[in-house]
Coordinates of C-alpha atoms and ligand atoms in Angstrom, one line a residue:
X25 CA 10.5 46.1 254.0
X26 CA 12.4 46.8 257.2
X27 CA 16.1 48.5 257.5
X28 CA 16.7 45.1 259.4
X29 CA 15.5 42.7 257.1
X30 CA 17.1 44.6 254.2
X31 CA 20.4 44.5 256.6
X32 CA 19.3 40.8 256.7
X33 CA 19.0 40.2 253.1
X34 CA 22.4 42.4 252.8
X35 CA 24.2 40.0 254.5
X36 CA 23.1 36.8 252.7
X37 CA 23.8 38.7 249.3
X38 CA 27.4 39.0 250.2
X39 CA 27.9 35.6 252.4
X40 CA 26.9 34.4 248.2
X41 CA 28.9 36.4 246.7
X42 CA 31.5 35.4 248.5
X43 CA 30.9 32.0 248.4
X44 CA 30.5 31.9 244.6
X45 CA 32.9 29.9 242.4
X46 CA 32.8 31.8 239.0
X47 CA 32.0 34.5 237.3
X48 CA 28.8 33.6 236.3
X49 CA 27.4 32.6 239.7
X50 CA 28.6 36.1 240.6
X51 CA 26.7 37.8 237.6
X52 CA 23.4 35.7 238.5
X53 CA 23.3 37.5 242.2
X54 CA 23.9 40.7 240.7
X55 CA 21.0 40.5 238.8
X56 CA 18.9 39.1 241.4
X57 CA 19.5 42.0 243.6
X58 CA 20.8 45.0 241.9
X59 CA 19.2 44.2 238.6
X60 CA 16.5 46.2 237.0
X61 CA 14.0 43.5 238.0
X62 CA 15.9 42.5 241.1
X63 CA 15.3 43.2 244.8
X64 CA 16.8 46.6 245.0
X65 CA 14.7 48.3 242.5
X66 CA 11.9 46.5 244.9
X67 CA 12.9 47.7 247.9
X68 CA 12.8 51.5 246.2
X69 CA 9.1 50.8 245.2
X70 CA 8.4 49.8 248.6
X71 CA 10.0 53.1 250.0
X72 CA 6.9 54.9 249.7
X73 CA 4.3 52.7 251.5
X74 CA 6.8 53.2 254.2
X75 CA 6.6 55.2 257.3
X76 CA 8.1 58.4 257.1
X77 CA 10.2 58.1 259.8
X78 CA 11.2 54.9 258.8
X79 CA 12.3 56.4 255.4
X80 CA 15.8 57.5 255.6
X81 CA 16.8 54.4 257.8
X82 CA 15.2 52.4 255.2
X83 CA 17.0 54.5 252.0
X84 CA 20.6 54.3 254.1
X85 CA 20.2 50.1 254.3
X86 CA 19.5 49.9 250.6
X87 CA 22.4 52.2 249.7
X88 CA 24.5 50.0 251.1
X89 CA 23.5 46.4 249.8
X90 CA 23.6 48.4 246.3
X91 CA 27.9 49.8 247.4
X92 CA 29.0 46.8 248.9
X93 CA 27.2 44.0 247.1
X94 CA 28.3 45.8 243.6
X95 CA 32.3 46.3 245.2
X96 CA 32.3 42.6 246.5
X97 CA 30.4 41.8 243.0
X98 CA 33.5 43.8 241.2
X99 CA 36.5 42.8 243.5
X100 CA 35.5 38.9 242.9
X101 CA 35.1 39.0 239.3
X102 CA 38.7 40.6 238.9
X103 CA 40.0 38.1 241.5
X104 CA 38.3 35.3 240.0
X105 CA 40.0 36.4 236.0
X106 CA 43.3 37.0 237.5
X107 CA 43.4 33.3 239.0
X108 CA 41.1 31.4 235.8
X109 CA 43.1 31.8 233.1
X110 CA 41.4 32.5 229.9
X111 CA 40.2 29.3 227.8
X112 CA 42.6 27.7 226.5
X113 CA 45.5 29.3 228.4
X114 CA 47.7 26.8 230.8
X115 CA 46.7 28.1 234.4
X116 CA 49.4 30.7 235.7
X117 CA 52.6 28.5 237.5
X118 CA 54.6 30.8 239.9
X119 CA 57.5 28.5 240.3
X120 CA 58.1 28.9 236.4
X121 CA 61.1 30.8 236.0
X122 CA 60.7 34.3 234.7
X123 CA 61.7 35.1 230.8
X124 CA 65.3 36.6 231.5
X125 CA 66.5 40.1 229.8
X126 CA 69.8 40.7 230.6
X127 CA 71.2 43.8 231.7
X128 CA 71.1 47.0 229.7
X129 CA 73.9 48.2 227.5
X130 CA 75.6 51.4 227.0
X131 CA 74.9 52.5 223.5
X132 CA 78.2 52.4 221.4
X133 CA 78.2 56.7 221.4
X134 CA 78.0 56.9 225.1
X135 CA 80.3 54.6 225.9
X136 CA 82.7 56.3 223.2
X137 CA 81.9 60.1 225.2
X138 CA 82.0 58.5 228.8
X139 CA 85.3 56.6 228.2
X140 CA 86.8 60.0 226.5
X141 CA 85.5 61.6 229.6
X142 CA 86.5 59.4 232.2
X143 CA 90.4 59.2 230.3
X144 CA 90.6 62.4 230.1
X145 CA 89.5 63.2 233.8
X146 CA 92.6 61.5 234.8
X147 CA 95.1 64.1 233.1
X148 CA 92.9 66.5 234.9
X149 CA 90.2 67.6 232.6
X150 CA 86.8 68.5 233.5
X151 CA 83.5 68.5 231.4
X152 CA 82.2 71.9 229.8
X153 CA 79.5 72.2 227.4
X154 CA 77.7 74.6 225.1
X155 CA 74.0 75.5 222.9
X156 CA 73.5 73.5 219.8
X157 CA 71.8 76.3 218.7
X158 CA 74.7 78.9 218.3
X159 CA 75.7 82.2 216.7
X160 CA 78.1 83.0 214.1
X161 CA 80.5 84.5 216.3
X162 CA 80.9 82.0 218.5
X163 CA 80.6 79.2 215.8
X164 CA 83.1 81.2 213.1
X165 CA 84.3 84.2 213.9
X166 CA 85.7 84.1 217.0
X167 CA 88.0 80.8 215.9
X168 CA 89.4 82.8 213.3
X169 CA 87.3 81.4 210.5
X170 CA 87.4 84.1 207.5
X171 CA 83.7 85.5 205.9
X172 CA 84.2 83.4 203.0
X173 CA 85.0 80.4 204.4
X174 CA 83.4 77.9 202.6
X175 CA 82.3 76.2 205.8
X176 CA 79.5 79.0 206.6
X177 CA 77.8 78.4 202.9
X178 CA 74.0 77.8 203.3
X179 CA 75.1 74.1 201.9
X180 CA 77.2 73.0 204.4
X181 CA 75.5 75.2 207.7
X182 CA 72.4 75.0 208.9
X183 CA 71.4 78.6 209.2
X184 CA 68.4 79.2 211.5
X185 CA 67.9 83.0 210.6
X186 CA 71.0 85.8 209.7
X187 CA 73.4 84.8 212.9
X188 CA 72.1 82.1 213.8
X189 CA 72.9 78.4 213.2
X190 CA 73.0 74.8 214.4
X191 CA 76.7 74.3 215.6
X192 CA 79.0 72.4 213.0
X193 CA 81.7 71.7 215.4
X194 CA 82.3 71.6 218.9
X195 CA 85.3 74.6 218.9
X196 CA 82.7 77.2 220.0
X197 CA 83.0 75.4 223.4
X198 CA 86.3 76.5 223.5
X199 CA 85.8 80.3 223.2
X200 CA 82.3 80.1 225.7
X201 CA 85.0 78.8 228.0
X202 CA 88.1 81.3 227.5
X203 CA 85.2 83.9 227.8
X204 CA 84.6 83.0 231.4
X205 CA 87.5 81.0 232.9
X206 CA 91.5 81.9 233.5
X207 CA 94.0 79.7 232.9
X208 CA 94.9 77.0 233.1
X209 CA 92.5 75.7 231.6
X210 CA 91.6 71.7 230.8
X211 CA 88.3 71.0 229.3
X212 CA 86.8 68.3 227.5
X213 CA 83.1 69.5 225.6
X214 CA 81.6 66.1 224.3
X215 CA 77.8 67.0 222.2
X216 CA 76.2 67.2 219.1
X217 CA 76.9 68.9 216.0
X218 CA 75.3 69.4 212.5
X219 CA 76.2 69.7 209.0
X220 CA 74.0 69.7 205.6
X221 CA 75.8 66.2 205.0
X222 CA 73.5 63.6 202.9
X223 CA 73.3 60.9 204.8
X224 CA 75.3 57.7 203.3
X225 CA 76.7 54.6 205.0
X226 CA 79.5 57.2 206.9
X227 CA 77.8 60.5 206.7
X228 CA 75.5 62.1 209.1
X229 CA 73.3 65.3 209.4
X230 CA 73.6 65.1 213.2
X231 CA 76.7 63.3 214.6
X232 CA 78.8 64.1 217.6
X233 CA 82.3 65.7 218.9
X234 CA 84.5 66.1 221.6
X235 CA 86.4 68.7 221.9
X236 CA 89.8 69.6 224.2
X237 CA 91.4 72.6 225.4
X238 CA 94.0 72.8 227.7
X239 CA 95.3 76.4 227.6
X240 CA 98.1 77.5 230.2
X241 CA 101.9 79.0 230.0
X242 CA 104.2 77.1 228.1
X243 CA 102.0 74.7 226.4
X244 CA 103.7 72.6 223.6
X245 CA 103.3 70.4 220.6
X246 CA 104.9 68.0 222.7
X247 CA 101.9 67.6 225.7
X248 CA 99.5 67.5 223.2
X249 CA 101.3 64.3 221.5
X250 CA 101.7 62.8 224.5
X251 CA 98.1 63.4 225.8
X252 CA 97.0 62.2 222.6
X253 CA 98.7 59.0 222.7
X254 CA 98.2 58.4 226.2
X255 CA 93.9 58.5 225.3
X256 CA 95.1 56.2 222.0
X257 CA 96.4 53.9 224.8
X258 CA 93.8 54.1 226.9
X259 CA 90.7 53.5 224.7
X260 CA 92.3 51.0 222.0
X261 CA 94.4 49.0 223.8
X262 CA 98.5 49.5 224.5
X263 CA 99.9 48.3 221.5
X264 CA 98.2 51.3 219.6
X265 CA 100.7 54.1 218.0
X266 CA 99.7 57.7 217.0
X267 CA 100.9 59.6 214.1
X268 CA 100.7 63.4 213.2
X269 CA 100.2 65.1 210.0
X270 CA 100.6 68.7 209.0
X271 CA 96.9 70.1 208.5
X272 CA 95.1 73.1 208.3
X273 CA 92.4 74.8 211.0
X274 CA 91.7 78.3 211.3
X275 CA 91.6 78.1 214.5
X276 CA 95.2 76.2 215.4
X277 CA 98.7 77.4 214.1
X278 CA 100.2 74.8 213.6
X279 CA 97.3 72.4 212.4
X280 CA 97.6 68.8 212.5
X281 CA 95.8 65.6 212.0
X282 CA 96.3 62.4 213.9
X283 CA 95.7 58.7 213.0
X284 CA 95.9 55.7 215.1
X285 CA 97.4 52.8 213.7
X286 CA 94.5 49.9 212.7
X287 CA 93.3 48.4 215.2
X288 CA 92.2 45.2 212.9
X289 CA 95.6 44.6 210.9
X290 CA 98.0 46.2 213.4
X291 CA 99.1 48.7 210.9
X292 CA 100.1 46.0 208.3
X293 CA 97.2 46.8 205.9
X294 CA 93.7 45.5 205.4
X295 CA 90.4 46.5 204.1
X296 CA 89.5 48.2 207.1
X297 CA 92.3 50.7 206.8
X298 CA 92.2 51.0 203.0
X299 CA 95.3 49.3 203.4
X300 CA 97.4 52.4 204.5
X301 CA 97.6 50.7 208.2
X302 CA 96.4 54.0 209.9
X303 CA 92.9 55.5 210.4
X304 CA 92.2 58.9 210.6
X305 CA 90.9 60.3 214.1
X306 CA 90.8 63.9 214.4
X307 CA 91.8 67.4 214.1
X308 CA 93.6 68.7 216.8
X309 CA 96.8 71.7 216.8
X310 CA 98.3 74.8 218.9
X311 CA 95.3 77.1 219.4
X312 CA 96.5 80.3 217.2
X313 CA 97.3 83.5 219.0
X314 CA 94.7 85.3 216.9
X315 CA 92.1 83.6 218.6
X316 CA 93.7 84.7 222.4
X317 CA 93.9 88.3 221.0
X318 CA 90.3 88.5 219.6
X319 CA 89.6 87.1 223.5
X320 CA 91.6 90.0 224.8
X321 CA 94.3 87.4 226.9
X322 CA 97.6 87.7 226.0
X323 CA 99.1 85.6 223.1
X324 CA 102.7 85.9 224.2
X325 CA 102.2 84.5 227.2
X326 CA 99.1 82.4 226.7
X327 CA 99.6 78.8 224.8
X328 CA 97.6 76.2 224.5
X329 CA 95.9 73.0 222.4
X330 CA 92.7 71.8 221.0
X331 CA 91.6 69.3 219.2
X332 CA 88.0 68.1 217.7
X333 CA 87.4 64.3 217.1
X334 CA 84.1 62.6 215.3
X335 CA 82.7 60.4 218.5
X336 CA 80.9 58.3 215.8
X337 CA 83.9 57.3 214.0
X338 CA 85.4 56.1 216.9
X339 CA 82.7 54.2 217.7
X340 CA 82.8 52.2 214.6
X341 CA 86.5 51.6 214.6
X342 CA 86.3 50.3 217.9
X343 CA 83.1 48.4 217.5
X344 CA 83.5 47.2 213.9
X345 CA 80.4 48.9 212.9
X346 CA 80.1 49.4 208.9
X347 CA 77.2 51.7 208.4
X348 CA 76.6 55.2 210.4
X349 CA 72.8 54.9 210.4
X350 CA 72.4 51.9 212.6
X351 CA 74.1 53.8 215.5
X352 CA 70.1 56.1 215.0
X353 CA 67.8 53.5 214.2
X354 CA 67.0 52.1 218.2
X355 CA 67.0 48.5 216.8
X356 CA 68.3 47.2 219.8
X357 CA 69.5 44.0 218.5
X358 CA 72.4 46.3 216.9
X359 CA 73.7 46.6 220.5
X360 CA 73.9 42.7 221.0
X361 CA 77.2 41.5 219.5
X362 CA 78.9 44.7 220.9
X363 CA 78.8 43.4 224.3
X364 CA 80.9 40.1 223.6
Ligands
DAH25 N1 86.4 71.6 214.7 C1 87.2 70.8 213.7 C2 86.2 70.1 212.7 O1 85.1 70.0 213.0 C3 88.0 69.8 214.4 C4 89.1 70.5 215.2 C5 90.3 70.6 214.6 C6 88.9 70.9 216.5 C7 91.3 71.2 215.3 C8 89.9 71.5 217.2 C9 91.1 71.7 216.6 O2 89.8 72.0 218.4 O3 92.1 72.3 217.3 O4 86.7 69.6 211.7

């Protein structure tokens, strides 16, 4: 067979193929022509008999009825599925309206540490952060925290090798920051922390902090009450009220604990406060002038405060969540009646 009549043939293979109406009609003129028994193997047969010179003119026009019949062949078929719908299937309708998933949400912990953030921005604080995988020093000993403090026991840290440990708390921020910057100073160090904690309906291996710092001259009790309540405000709504009680932290002298008044009852009682009408927030007090000293700036001069709150159990007061473990699980349809 000639080049021309193999162009020839060529040409009517893909005037078919393009002509044909399913599948099956397309599958037919593969076989014809590219099958084992088809034209193509025929044409090879026929090379030989052929003039040499005529060969590679000959082998060129049979390469490409077997490329561009077998892409045509190919593109049709997928063109041909994508517009039959499978048996039994209602044929595709564009002017259907799309299946609608709203917009995303912000999980309950973000929106707790980005609202913190963004409150605490306007007082002036930036964001500063620090390893989860830290050392003693920074973790203990440098807030103050004696050798036999019952927080470093192997049951309540997670100790990686001798020095080493997953952060409990978000403090150690606080001294990676004094380390490098002079006052004043007015950081807020959101992240996570861990604890050997079973985990139960309110307890969590892994859970998050944020921690504060504002160090300068002549801090007082006083700013830190108000900066407190200000955030209260801010994230629970005005009629909120803050109250401080007398605590203990190695790391603060004097220690306190604050509570913000139920949200739910109002500070009247119910079952979400245990009936006292307050909830406990966080630990917060004037950062002691040991841990200045052991930081080499001066503790007559230098004052400051800090304070350390649980992000998750914020998040459930705010969003009347019960049960710590649904804030991990990625069930999505958690997230759905926190947007209303
Ligand atoms: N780190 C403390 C904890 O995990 C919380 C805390 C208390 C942080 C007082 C502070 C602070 O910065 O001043 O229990």
């Amino acid at each position: 067979m000639k080049a021309s009549e193999i162009r020839a043939m060529k040409d009517a293979a893909l005037a078919e193929a393009r002509a044909a109406g399913s599948a099956d009609v397309l599958e037919s003129i593969r076989v014809k022509v590219l099958g084992r028994k088809g034209l193509l193997p025929e044409i090879m047969k026929g090379l030989k008999d052929a003039a040499p010179s005529e060969r590679p003119e000959i082998g060129l026009a049979a390469n490409e009825l077997k490329v561009q019949l077998q892409a045509l062949i190919d593109s049709r078929k997928a063109e041909l599925s994508r517009a039959a719908p499978a048996a039994g299937k209602a044929p595709f309708d564009p002017s259907l309206p799309g299946s609608w998933r709203g917009p995303g949400l912000r999980h309950p912990l973000s929106y707790v540490i980005e609202e913190t953030v963004r409150i605490f921005a306007r007082l002036g604080f930036t964001v500063a952060d620090g390893p989860d995988i830290e050392t003693d020093y920074y973790n203990f000993d440098a807030l103050n925290t004696p050798p036999d403090h019952p927080s470093r026991d192997e049951s309540d840290t997670f100790w990686l090798e001798p020095g080493r440990l997953l952060r409990t708390q978000t403090s150690p921020v606080q001294i990676r920051v004094m380390e490098k910057a002079k006052p004043p100073i007015r950081i807020i160090a959101p992240g996570r922390c861990y604890r050997r904690d079973t985990t139960d309906a309110t307890h969590s291996a892994n859970f998050h902090q944020i921690e504060g710092l504002y160090v300068d001259r002549e801090v007082s009790m006083a700013d830190l009450k108000s900066d407190i309540s200000f955030f209260a405000g801010q994230l629970m709504g005005p009629g909120v009220r803050v109250r401080f009680r007398p605590h203990f932290f190695p790391f603060t002298e004097p220690s306190v604990e604050y509570d913000f008044s139920c949200h739910v009852c109002g500070g009247s009682g119910c079952r979400v406060c245990k009936q006292s009408g307050w909830i406990e927030i966080s630990g917060a007090g004037m950062v002691d002038p040991r841990v200045f000293s052991k930081l080499g700036m001066d503790p007559e001069t230098t004052t400051g405060y800090a304070f350390g709150m649980g992000v998750e159990r914020i998040a459930m007061i705010k969003f009347g969540i019960t049960d710590i473990r649904l804030l991990y699980e990625g069930d999505v349809r958690f997230l759905e009646p926190l947007s209303s």
